Amino acid sequence: MDRREFLLKSGLATGVGIVGACRTEARRAERAPAGATSGQGREYRVAVAPAEVDLGAGPRFKILGYNGAVPGPEIRVREGETVRVMVENQLDEGTTIHWHGVPVPNRMDGVPDVTQAPIAPASAFAYEFVARPAGTYLYHSHAGYQLDQGLHGALVIEPRQFTGHDREFVLALEDWATFDGGGPAAARAGRVASSMMGGMMRGMMQGGGDDDGNPLRQPRYDVYAINGQAGSAAPPLKVRQGDKVRLRLLNASSATVFLVRLAGHTLTVTHADGRPVKPVIVDVLQIGMGERYDAELIANNPGIWPLLAKPVDSDRRAEPLRTLRYDGIASRTPSSAGGKELRTLRYDDLVALPDDAVPSVRGRVDRTVRLMLSGGMMGSSLWTINGRRYPNTESVQIAHGECARLEYSNMSMMPHPMHLHGHFFEVDVPGRPRKDTVLVPAHMGRVAVELVADNPGAWFHHCHNLYHQMAGMASVVRVG
Ligand code: C2O
Ligand code: CU
């Protein structure tokens, strides 16, 4: 019985009392098994409430937490199990939880006013769904700016068969605005719509335009972190020489596309958004908000190595957000990275492996929808699909079982990770990788995706930059 097995089996004994304890013991929640077994299912209780965190960089500041912490409890289940999550709302505003990437029944999808009424203050809601297919997912609030305030966590659906890793690390990337103690000034401090925008234009915008203090503008993030811990404060990822290590990397940030690499090692990407791909070896992963990659590495280069991350298209230097530390290595200085050229994963490198979990399009397209993404001109914080802002965007209607092709073109200066709820799609590149979130590059970038609409309901579809979503870059895809 490995450690995880043990936690699964002992879950019943330890799970139920956790909620109260975690409110004060934020750190412990990261490791505590919050799920209890019951028959064929796993049960979790998640309290949503204001909390305070110390990321280990910058000041202590206010967030919203699941069970008093960020991230929320890791939800880890086996494929085919029923997951039941009882959400208790202790905020003074409504909330929901969305199971990002999991094709749940529509009424469990957690989008306020699209799939359910928000969970009111002082009330509770039970989400329940069958966990499938296996993969790396995240869960997060879909109400207002709550994702950016800390309401997210990892959701791992393990395959029925053990896949033979010695270690596994689940790493959720985050962006934080910690100044003003996380208070209103942090939320309002967004003055930079785009890193492409020079100082002059920024000056113009600050000169009293209607965007001054506009809450739809993303904050200027001052701290990047993984799993609620930044930089040197974070415990190292410990490995032994020869270990086969799996990283489950997910971008839980609200507005930062990250470039990530592990010094001293290549990464063998095995899954994109939870779906299996032909293993491909790269140095750097570009991960948009809402995207996930599983990558393997063999611990064959003893030392102490930084896991480096930086926002794409920015002058900010890469920061070490974690350290990979080999057993028995005494040195405290990260070993140097060497000077070779780095290879960054592109969608063109991804080749889908056979995947029973997702029906395939096989060249049959019944309906093509063109989606032009624009906005952000002259510092405006209005973001549109085909010139309109949600809720006035046109909804897309697809009959149950039809195949649809969504063609994105990006007329703006920022990349947009577009996410469709309730379905996986095939990205129209030669290897047809399946994903649920696709990064549409800035400056006339074009991407098409195709899907079999097999999950009936009204599904939210939006840019996973939270500030773009809230400023209008969203629509509804109706299946059925
Ligand atoms: Cu993670 Cu509607 O999104
Ligand atoms: Cu966007």
Short mmCIF file of C-alpha atoms and ligand atoms in Angstrom, two decimals:
data_model
loop_
_atom_site.label_atom_id
_atom_site.label_comp_id
_atom_site.label_asym_id
_atom_site.label_seq_id
_atom_site.Cartn_x
_atom_site.Cartn_y
_atom_site.Cartn_z
CA MET A 1 0.00 0.00 0.00
CA ASP A 2 1.59 3.30 -0.98
CA ARG A 3 1.10 6.48 0.96
CA ARG A 4 -1.71 7.70 -1.22
CA GLU A 5 -3.57 4.42 -0.93
CA PHE A 6 -3.23 4.73 2.80
CA LEU A 7 -4.66 8.24 2.80
CA LEU A 8 -7.55 7.09 0.67
CA LYS A 9 -8.34 4.27 3.02
CA SER A 10 -7.94 6.33 6.15
CA GLY A 11 -9.96 9.19 4.67
CA LEU A 12 -13.10 8.15 6.47
CA ALA A 13 -11.48 8.56 9.85
CA THR A 14 -9.86 11.92 9.21
CA GLY A 15 -11.96 13.66 6.61
CA VAL A 16 -15.06 14.89 8.29
CA GLY A 17 -13.66 16.95 11.13
CA ILE A 18 -11.25 18.86 8.92
CA VAL A 19 -13.30 21.89 7.98
CA GLY A 20 -13.25 23.62 11.34
CA ALA A 21 -9.63 22.86 12.05
CA CYS A 22 -8.43 24.24 8.74
CA ARG A 23 -9.83 27.66 9.28
CA THR A 24 -7.02 28.46 11.67
CA GLU A 25 -4.42 26.06 10.34
CA ALA A 26 -4.15 27.29 6.78
CA ARG A 27 -0.93 25.51 5.93
CA ARG A 28 -2.03 22.14 7.14
CA ALA A 29 -4.93 22.06 4.71
CA GLU A 30 -2.55 21.56 1.83
CA ARG A 31 -1.67 18.13 3.11
CA ALA A 32 -4.75 17.11 5.02
CA PRO A 33 -6.97 14.55 3.32
CA ALA A 34 -10.22 16.47 3.27
CA GLY A 35 -12.19 13.74 1.60
CA ALA A 36 -14.06 10.97 3.31
CA THR A 37 -14.94 7.73 1.58
CA SER A 38 -18.54 6.65 1.49
CA GLY A 39 -19.54 3.62 -0.52
CA GLN A 40 -18.54 4.23 -4.13
CA GLY A 41 -17.84 7.89 -3.57
CA ARG A 42 -15.64 10.51 -1.98
CA GLU A 43 -17.06 13.31 0.09
CA TYR A 44 -15.53 16.70 0.75
CA ARG A 45 -16.70 19.66 2.75
CA VAL A 46 -15.48 23.04 1.68
CA ALA A 47 -16.16 26.20 3.64
CA VAL A 48 -15.79 29.43 1.67
CA ALA A 49 -14.73 32.32 3.86
CA PRO A 50 -12.41 35.32 4.12
CA ALA A 51 -8.93 34.32 5.21
CA GLU A 52 -5.44 35.72 5.51
CA VAL A 53 -2.29 34.31 4.01
CA ASP A 54 1.41 34.79 4.17
CA LEU A 55 2.86 33.62 0.89
CA GLY A 56 6.36 33.83 2.30
CA ALA A 57 7.02 36.89 0.12
CA GLY A 58 5.51 40.29 0.69
CA PRO A 59 3.13 41.07 3.53
CA ARG A 60 0.32 39.06 5.04
CA PHE A 61 -2.82 39.90 3.16
CA LYS A 62 -6.49 39.14 2.83
CA ILE A 63 -7.86 36.54 0.52
CA LEU A 64 -10.91 34.37 0.18
CA GLY A 65 -10.10 30.80 1.07
CA TYR A 66 -11.48 27.31 0.76
CA ASN A 67 -11.23 25.88 4.27
CA GLY A 68 -9.19 28.93 5.25
CA ALA A 69 -6.38 28.31 2.81
CA VAL A 70 -5.15 28.69 -0.71
CA PRO A 71 -5.24 26.48 -2.61
CA GLY A 72 -8.33 24.69 -1.36
CA PRO A 73 -8.03 21.02 -0.40
CA GLU A 74 -6.69 18.86 -3.17
CA ILE A 75 -9.54 16.76 -4.45
CA ARG A 76 -8.14 13.44 -5.57
CA VAL A 77 -10.35 10.62 -6.69
CA ARG A 78 -10.26 7.58 -8.91
CA GLU A 79 -11.88 7.56 -12.29
CA GLY A 80 -15.47 6.38 -11.99
CA GLU A 81 -15.91 7.37 -8.35
CA THR A 82 -18.68 9.72 -7.37
CA VAL A 83 -17.42 13.00 -5.96
CA ARG A 84 -19.63 14.91 -3.61
CA VAL A 85 -18.55 18.33 -2.44
CA MET A 86 -20.62 20.15 0.13
CA VAL A 87 -19.91 23.87 -0.21
CA GLU A 88 -20.77 26.11 2.73
CA ASN A 89 -20.82 29.78 1.85
CA GLN A 90 -19.59 31.93 4.72
CA LEU A 91 -19.03 35.00 2.54
CA ASP A 92 -21.41 37.92 2.42
CA GLU A 93 -21.83 37.44 -1.32
CA GLY A 94 -22.85 34.56 -3.57
CA THR A 95 -20.41 31.92 -4.77
CA THR A 96 -20.20 28.76 -6.91
CA ILE A 97 -17.60 26.13 -7.74
CA HIS A 98 -16.76 25.21 -11.32
CA TRP A 99 -14.97 21.91 -12.06
CA HIS A 100 -12.75 23.26 -14.78
CA GLY A 101 -12.33 20.73 -17.60
CA VAL A 102 -14.50 17.95 -16.19
CA PRO A 103 -17.50 17.29 -18.44
CA VAL A 104 -19.98 17.26 -15.56
CA PRO A 105 -23.76 17.34 -16.02
CA ASN A 106 -24.78 20.92 -16.79
CA ARG A 107 -26.52 21.61 -13.48
CA MET A 108 -23.27 20.76 -11.64
CA ASP A 109 -21.11 23.13 -13.72
CA GLY A 110 -21.14 26.00 -11.25
CA VAL A 111 -21.69 29.09 -13.39
CA PRO A 112 -23.83 31.68 -11.60
CA ASP A 113 -27.03 32.50 -13.48
CA VAL A 114 -26.13 30.15 -16.34
CA THR A 115 -26.26 26.74 -14.67
CA GLN A 116 -27.39 27.60 -11.15
CA ALA A 117 -28.34 30.45 -8.84
CA PRO A 118 -25.28 31.51 -6.86
CA ILE A 119 -25.01 29.82 -3.47
CA ALA A 120 -26.34 32.51 -1.17
CA PRO A 121 -24.50 33.70 1.94
CA ALA A 122 -24.99 31.38 4.90
CA SER A 123 -26.27 28.58 2.74
CA ALA A 124 -24.83 25.42 1.24
CA PHE A 125 -24.90 23.50 -2.02
CA ALA A 126 -23.87 19.92 -2.77
CA TYR A 127 -22.07 19.29 -6.02
CA GLU A 128 -22.08 15.70 -7.15
CA PHE A 129 -20.71 14.10 -10.28
CA VAL A 130 -18.95 11.00 -11.50
CA ALA A 131 -15.23 11.67 -11.80
CA ARG A 132 -14.24 11.01 -15.38
CA PRO A 133 -12.14 11.02 -17.40
CA ALA A 134 -8.85 10.65 -15.55
CA GLY A 135 -6.72 13.76 -15.72
CA THR A 136 -5.45 16.93 -14.09
CA TYR A 137 -8.09 19.58 -13.49
CA LEU A 138 -8.76 22.52 -11.25
CA TYR A 139 -11.76 23.81 -9.45
CA HIS A 140 -12.50 27.45 -8.80
CA SER A 141 -15.19 29.94 -7.99
CA HIS A 142 -16.99 31.29 -11.03
CA ALA A 143 -18.51 34.26 -9.23
CA GLY A 144 -17.15 37.78 -9.72
CA TYR A 145 -13.45 38.18 -9.00
CA GLN A 146 -13.34 35.39 -6.43
CA LEU A 147 -10.90 33.30 -8.44
CA ASP A 148 -8.41 36.15 -8.27
CA GLN A 149 -9.02 36.47 -4.54
CA GLY A 150 -7.88 32.91 -3.89
CA LEU A 151 -10.76 30.53 -4.52
CA HIS A 152 -9.16 27.70 -6.43
CA GLY A 153 -7.78 24.22 -5.87
CA ALA A 154 -6.52 21.17 -7.74
CA LEU A 155 -8.73 18.30 -8.82
CA VAL A 156 -6.94 15.11 -9.80
CA ILE A 157 -8.79 12.16 -11.25
CA GLU A 158 -6.47 9.20 -11.13
CA PRO A 159 -6.67 6.45 -13.69
CA ARG A 160 -7.99 3.11 -12.46
CA GLN A 161 -4.57 1.66 -13.05
CA PHE A 162 -1.55 2.95 -11.19
CA THR A 163 0.85 4.58 -13.63
CA GLY A 164 4.13 3.87 -11.92
CA HIS A 165 5.62 7.14 -10.74
CA ASP A 166 7.90 7.36 -7.74
CA ARG A 167 6.81 10.89 -6.94
CA GLU A 168 4.14 13.23 -8.03
CA PHE A 169 3.86 16.96 -7.45
CA VAL A 170 0.74 19.00 -8.15
CA LEU A 171 1.79 22.58 -8.81
CA ALA A 172 -0.74 25.37 -9.26
CA LEU A 173 0.66 28.64 -10.59
CA GLU A 174 -0.78 31.83 -9.14
CA ASP A 175 -0.54 35.58 -9.55
CA TRP A 176 -1.14 37.82 -6.55
CA ALA A 177 -1.60 41.51 -5.82
CA THR A 178 -0.57 41.72 -2.20
CA PHE A 179 -0.23 45.48 -1.66
CA ASP A 180 -2.75 47.27 0.50
CA GLY A 181 -3.02 43.98 2.36
CA GLY A 182 -4.91 42.60 -0.61
CA GLY A 183 -7.53 45.29 -0.07
CA PRO A 184 -9.34 47.52 -2.54
CA ALA A 185 -6.22 49.35 -3.68
CA ALA A 186 -4.73 46.07 -4.84
CA ALA A 187 -7.82 45.37 -6.87
CA ARG A 188 -7.90 48.89 -8.29
CA ALA A 189 -4.21 49.19 -8.98
CA GLY A 190 -4.53 47.82 -12.47
CA ARG A 191 -3.24 50.43 -14.81
CA VAL A 192 -1.51 48.23 -17.33
CA ALA A 193 -3.90 46.67 -19.77
CA SER A 194 -1.08 45.15 -21.73
CA SER A 195 2.58 44.68 -21.24
CA MET A 196 2.86 45.85 -24.85
CA MET A 197 1.69 49.27 -23.85
CA GLY A 198 4.40 51.86 -23.37
CA GLY A 199 4.73 54.46 -20.66
CA MET A 200 3.24 57.20 -22.77
CA MET A 201 -0.03 55.47 -23.34
CA ARG A 202 -0.12 54.45 -19.74
CA GLY A 203 0.29 58.11 -18.85
CA MET A 204 -2.62 59.04 -21.07
CA MET A 205 -4.77 56.46 -19.41
CA GLN A 206 -3.96 57.71 -15.98
CA GLY A 207 -4.87 61.22 -17.04
CA GLY A 208 -8.43 60.74 -15.86
CA GLY A 209 -9.88 58.54 -18.58
CA ASP A 210 -12.96 56.56 -17.74
CA ASP A 211 -10.74 53.63 -16.86
CA ASP A 212 -9.25 55.27 -13.84
CA GLY A 213 -9.95 52.90 -11.00
CA ASN A 214 -11.92 50.64 -13.31
CA PRO A 215 -12.29 47.33 -11.52
CA LEU A 216 -12.31 45.53 -14.86
CA ARG A 217 -8.63 46.27 -15.35
CA GLN A 218 -6.34 43.55 -14.13
CA PRO A 219 -4.14 44.33 -11.14
CA ARG A 220 -0.43 44.72 -11.43
CA TYR A 221 0.59 41.49 -9.77
CA ASP A 222 3.57 41.75 -7.46
CA VAL A 223 3.98 38.14 -6.37
CA TYR A 224 3.93 34.89 -8.29
CA ALA A 225 3.51 31.71 -6.33
CA ILE A 226 2.78 28.02 -6.47
CA ASN A 227 0.16 26.46 -4.20
CA GLY A 228 -0.03 29.59 -2.08
CA GLN A 229 3.69 29.73 -1.35
CA ALA A 230 6.26 31.95 -2.95
CA GLY A 231 9.96 31.66 -3.48
CA SER A 232 12.33 30.54 -0.82
CA ALA A 233 9.62 30.05 1.79
CA ALA A 234 8.25 27.09 -0.10
CA PRO A 235 9.39 23.61 0.90
CA PRO A 236 11.56 21.91 -1.73
CA LEU A 237 10.31 19.18 -4.01
CA LYS A 238 12.37 16.28 -2.75
CA VAL A 239 13.51 13.49 -5.04
CA ARG A 240 16.01 10.66 -5.02
CA GLN A 241 18.37 9.99 -7.84
CA GLY A 242 16.68 7.70 -10.38
CA ASP A 243 13.14 8.66 -9.40
CA LYS A 244 10.53 8.92 -12.08
CA VAL A 245 8.67 12.10 -11.20
CA ARG A 246 5.35 13.34 -12.45
CA LEU A 247 4.54 17.04 -12.37
CA ARG A 248 0.94 18.10 -12.72
CA LEU A 249 1.23 21.75 -13.64
CA LEU A 250 -1.83 23.92 -13.70
CA ASN A 251 -2.25 27.61 -14.22
CA ALA A 252 -4.72 28.80 -11.61
CA SER A 253 -3.78 32.45 -12.05
CA SER A 254 -6.31 35.00 -13.17
CA ALA A 255 -4.40 36.92 -15.75
CA THR A 256 -0.88 35.56 -16.29
CA VAL A 257 0.32 33.28 -19.07
CA PHE A 258 3.39 31.61 -17.58
CA LEU A 259 6.55 30.20 -19.09
CA VAL A 260 7.85 27.45 -16.82
CA ARG A 261 10.99 25.38 -16.79
CA LEU A 262 12.95 23.23 -14.44
CA ALA A 263 16.65 24.00 -14.55
CA GLY A 264 18.91 21.02 -15.20
CA HIS A 265 16.13 18.85 -16.61
CA THR A 266 14.00 18.37 -19.65
CA LEU A 267 10.29 17.75 -19.26
CA THR A 268 8.50 14.96 -21.07
CA VAL A 269 4.95 16.15 -21.63
CA THR A 270 2.44 13.30 -21.42
CA HIS A 271 -0.93 15.04 -21.05
CA ALA A 272 -2.43 18.33 -22.16
CA ASP A 273 -5.48 19.48 -20.18
CA GLY A 274 -5.65 15.94 -18.81
CA ARG A 275 -5.80 14.22 -22.22
CA PRO A 276 -2.96 11.86 -23.19
CA VAL A 277 -0.49 12.94 -25.86
CA LYS A 278 2.48 11.24 -27.44
CA PRO A 279 5.34 11.97 -25.04
CA VAL A 280 7.25 15.03 -26.21
CA ILE A 281 10.45 16.37 -24.68
CA VAL A 282 10.79 20.12 -24.11
CA ASP A 283 12.58 22.56 -21.85
CA VAL A 284 9.87 25.16 -21.38
CA LEU A 285 6.10 24.98 -21.02
CA GLN A 286 3.90 27.91 -21.90
CA ILE A 287 0.77 27.59 -19.79
CA GLY A 288 -2.24 29.84 -20.21
CA MET A 289 -4.79 30.44 -17.47
CA GLY A 290 -6.87 27.29 -17.06
CA GLU A 291 -4.45 25.08 -19.00
CA ARG A 292 -2.79 22.00 -17.47
CA TYR A 293 0.16 19.88 -18.48
CA ASP A 294 1.39 16.63 -17.00
CA ALA A 295 5.10 16.17 -17.49
CA GLU A 296 7.54 13.48 -16.44
CA LEU A 297 11.13 13.82 -15.57
CA ILE A 298 13.77 11.35 -14.56
CA ALA A 299 15.81 12.55 -11.62
CA ASN A 300 19.20 11.96 -13.18
CA ASN A 301 21.05 15.18 -12.51
CA PRO A 302 21.73 15.48 -8.77
CA GLY A 303 21.70 18.97 -7.37
CA ILE A 304 19.38 21.65 -6.21
CA TRP A 305 17.47 23.06 -9.15
CA PRO A 306 15.03 25.95 -9.38
CA LEU A 307 11.64 25.60 -11.01
CA LEU A 308 11.51 28.92 -12.84
CA ALA A 309 8.47 30.85 -13.99
CA LYS A 310 7.91 34.15 -15.70
CA PRO A 311 4.99 35.84 -17.40
CA VAL A 312 5.14 35.61 -21.17
CA ASP A 313 5.80 38.86 -23.07
CA SER A 314 7.29 40.62 -20.11
CA ASP A 315 10.65 41.92 -19.03
CA ARG A 316 10.28 40.38 -15.62
CA ARG A 317 13.01 37.88 -15.11
CA ALA A 318 12.18 34.26 -14.40
CA GLU A 319 11.73 33.68 -10.68
CA PRO A 320 12.43 30.47 -8.80
CA LEU A 321 9.05 29.43 -7.41
CA ARG A 322 10.14 26.03 -6.11
CA THR A 323 13.31 24.02 -5.74
CA LEU A 324 13.87 20.45 -6.81
CA ARG A 325 16.20 18.97 -4.24
CA TYR A 326 17.94 15.63 -4.53
CA ASP A 327 18.38 13.60 -1.38
CA GLY A 328 21.81 13.81 0.11
CA ILE A 329 22.82 17.05 -1.61
CA ALA A 330 24.31 19.46 0.86
CA SER A 331 24.86 22.57 -1.24
CA ARG A 332 22.26 25.28 -0.84
CA THR A 333 23.02 27.14 -4.04
CA PRO A 334 20.90 26.22 -7.03
CA SER A 335 23.16 24.64 -9.61
CA SER A 336 23.58 26.79 -12.69
CA ALA A 337 21.32 26.20 -15.64
CA GLY A 338 23.84 26.02 -18.47
CA GLY A 339 23.64 27.94 -21.71
CA LYS A 340 21.99 25.76 -24.36
CA GLU A 341 19.05 26.86 -26.38
CA LEU A 342 15.70 26.11 -24.83
CA ARG A 343 12.84 24.44 -26.59
CA THR A 344 9.33 25.64 -25.74
CA LEU A 345 6.30 23.40 -26.18
CA ARG A 346 3.96 24.46 -29.00
CA TYR A 347 0.54 23.02 -29.84
CA ASP A 348 2.12 21.74 -33.05
CA ASP A 349 4.23 19.38 -30.92
CA LEU A 350 1.18 17.73 -29.38
CA VAL A 351 -0.10 14.50 -30.90
CA ALA A 352 -3.23 12.96 -29.40
CA LEU A 353 -3.03 9.38 -28.20
CA PRO A 354 -6.07 7.12 -28.55
CA ASP A 355 -8.53 8.26 -25.91
CA ASP A 356 -11.79 6.44 -25.31
CA ALA A 357 -12.95 9.17 -22.99
CA VAL A 358 -13.62 11.70 -25.72
CA PRO A 359 -15.58 11.11 -28.94
CA SER A 360 -13.63 12.15 -31.98
CA VAL A 361 -14.71 14.51 -34.72
CA ARG A 362 -13.13 12.51 -37.59
CA GLY A 363 -13.38 15.31 -40.09
CA ARG A 364 -17.14 15.68 -39.76
CA VAL A 365 -18.06 19.32 -39.21
CA ASP A 366 -21.75 20.21 -39.18
CA ARG A 367 -21.39 23.82 -38.19
CA THR A 368 -18.66 26.44 -38.25
CA VAL A 369 -18.70 29.43 -35.97
CA ARG A 370 -16.34 32.39 -36.38
CA LEU A 371 -15.35 34.13 -33.20
CA MET A 372 -13.42 37.37 -33.43
CA LEU A 373 -11.77 38.38 -30.20
CA SER A 374 -11.05 42.07 -29.71
CA GLY A 375 -10.62 44.78 -27.17
CA GLY A 376 -8.10 46.60 -25.10
CA MET A 377 -7.67 49.34 -27.69
CA MET A 378 -6.24 52.57 -26.31
CA GLY A 379 -6.37 51.19 -22.84
CA SER A 380 -10.05 50.36 -22.98
CA SER A 381 -11.04 47.53 -20.72
CA LEU A 382 -13.88 46.33 -22.93
CA TRP A 383 -13.31 42.88 -24.35
CA THR A 384 -15.58 41.48 -27.00
CA ILE A 385 -16.51 38.43 -29.07
CA ASN A 386 -17.69 39.45 -32.55
CA GLY A 387 -17.91 43.03 -31.32
CA ARG A 388 -20.25 42.33 -28.42
CA ARG A 389 -19.87 42.00 -24.69
CA TYR A 390 -21.47 39.33 -22.56
CA PRO A 391 -24.41 39.03 -21.88
CA ASN A 392 -25.10 40.58 -25.28
CA THR A 393 -22.82 38.21 -27.16
CA GLU A 394 -24.53 35.87 -29.57
CA SER A 395 -24.93 32.40 -28.18
CA VAL A 396 -23.89 29.41 -30.24
CA GLN A 397 -26.53 26.72 -30.79
CA ILE A 398 -25.38 23.17 -31.52
CA ALA A 399 -27.66 20.14 -31.76
CA HIS A 400 -26.86 17.25 -29.43
CA GLY A 401 -24.39 15.00 -31.25
CA GLU A 402 -23.42 17.56 -33.88
CA CYS A 403 -19.81 18.43 -34.60
CA ALA A 404 -18.95 22.09 -34.38
CA ARG A 405 -15.89 24.01 -35.42
CA LEU A 406 -15.02 27.20 -33.55
CA GLU A 407 -12.62 29.47 -35.41
CA TYR A 408 -10.96 32.07 -33.27
CA SER A 409 -9.15 35.09 -34.59
CA ASN A 410 -7.51 37.51 -32.24
CA MET A 411 -7.56 41.16 -33.25
CA SER A 412 -6.13 42.35 -29.96
CA MET A 413 -2.68 42.75 -28.46
CA MET A 414 -3.12 40.15 -25.74
CA PRO A 415 -3.35 36.36 -25.91
CA HIS A 416 -6.68 34.86 -24.87
CA PRO A 417 -6.95 31.39 -23.33
CA MET A 418 -10.43 30.45 -24.52
CA HIS A 419 -12.21 27.83 -22.44
CA LEU A 420 -15.36 25.89 -23.24
CA HIS A 421 -17.23 24.23 -20.40
CA GLY A 422 -18.61 20.70 -20.51
CA HIS A 423 -16.53 19.41 -23.43
CA PHE A 424 -13.10 18.62 -24.71
CA PHE A 425 -12.29 19.80 -28.20
CA GLU A 426 -9.66 18.86 -30.76
CA VAL A 427 -7.24 21.62 -31.62
CA ASP A 428 -6.95 21.88 -35.40
CA VAL A 429 -3.21 21.27 -35.64
CA PRO A 430 -1.77 18.14 -37.29
CA GLY A 431 -1.62 16.08 -34.06
CA ARG A 432 -5.24 16.95 -33.07
CA PRO A 433 -4.53 17.20 -29.33
CA ARG A 434 -7.61 17.34 -27.12
CA LYS A 435 -7.94 20.21 -24.73
CA ASP A 436 -10.57 22.32 -23.05
CA THR A 437 -8.66 25.59 -23.03
CA VAL A 438 -6.81 26.95 -26.03
CA LEU A 439 -4.48 29.90 -26.07
CA VAL A 440 -5.22 32.16 -29.03
CA PRO A 441 -2.05 34.14 -29.73
CA ALA A 442 -2.07 37.94 -29.77
CA HIS A 443 -1.76 40.08 -32.91
CA MET A 444 -3.88 38.29 -35.52
CA GLY A 445 -3.42 34.86 -33.94
CA ARG A 446 -5.75 32.21 -35.30
CA VAL A 447 -6.74 28.84 -33.84
CA ALA A 448 -9.62 26.52 -34.65
CA VAL A 449 -11.05 23.80 -32.44
CA GLU A 450 -13.58 21.09 -33.23
CA LEU A 451 -15.81 19.18 -30.90
CA VAL A 452 -18.58 16.64 -30.71
CA ALA A 453 -21.34 18.36 -28.74
CA ASP A 454 -22.27 15.39 -26.58
CA ASN A 455 -23.14 17.07 -23.30
CA PRO A 456 -26.51 18.84 -23.36
CA GLY A 457 -27.03 22.17 -21.66
CA ALA A 458 -26.06 25.82 -21.65
CA TRP A 459 -22.28 25.94 -21.40
CA PHE A 460 -20.24 28.98 -20.58
CA HIS A 461 -17.47 29.80 -23.03
CA HIS A 462 -15.01 32.56 -22.27
CA CYS A 463 -11.53 33.94 -22.06
CA HIS A 464 -9.84 32.61 -18.93
CA ASN A 465 -8.24 35.96 -18.27
CA LEU A 466 -10.70 36.75 -15.49
CA TYR A 467 -10.59 40.46 -16.28
CA HIS A 468 -11.37 39.87 -19.94
CA GLN A 469 -14.18 37.51 -18.99
CA MET A 470 -15.69 40.02 -16.60
CA ALA A 471 -15.34 42.80 -19.16
CA GLY A 472 -17.38 40.89 -21.69
CA MET A 473 -15.29 38.24 -23.47
CA ALA A 474 -17.74 35.42 -22.82
CA SER A 475 -20.72 33.73 -24.43
CA VAL A 476 -22.95 30.71 -24.04
CA VAL A 477 -22.79 27.56 -26.15
CA ARG A 478 -26.13 25.73 -26.07
CA VAL A 479 -26.06 22.04 -26.79
CA GLY A 480 -29.34 20.21 -27.40
CU1 C2O B 1 -12.01 27.73 -15.34
CU2 C2O B 1 -15.38 29.14 -16.89
O1 C2O B 1 -13.70 28.46 -16.13
CU CU B 2 -8.58 37.34 -22.89
#
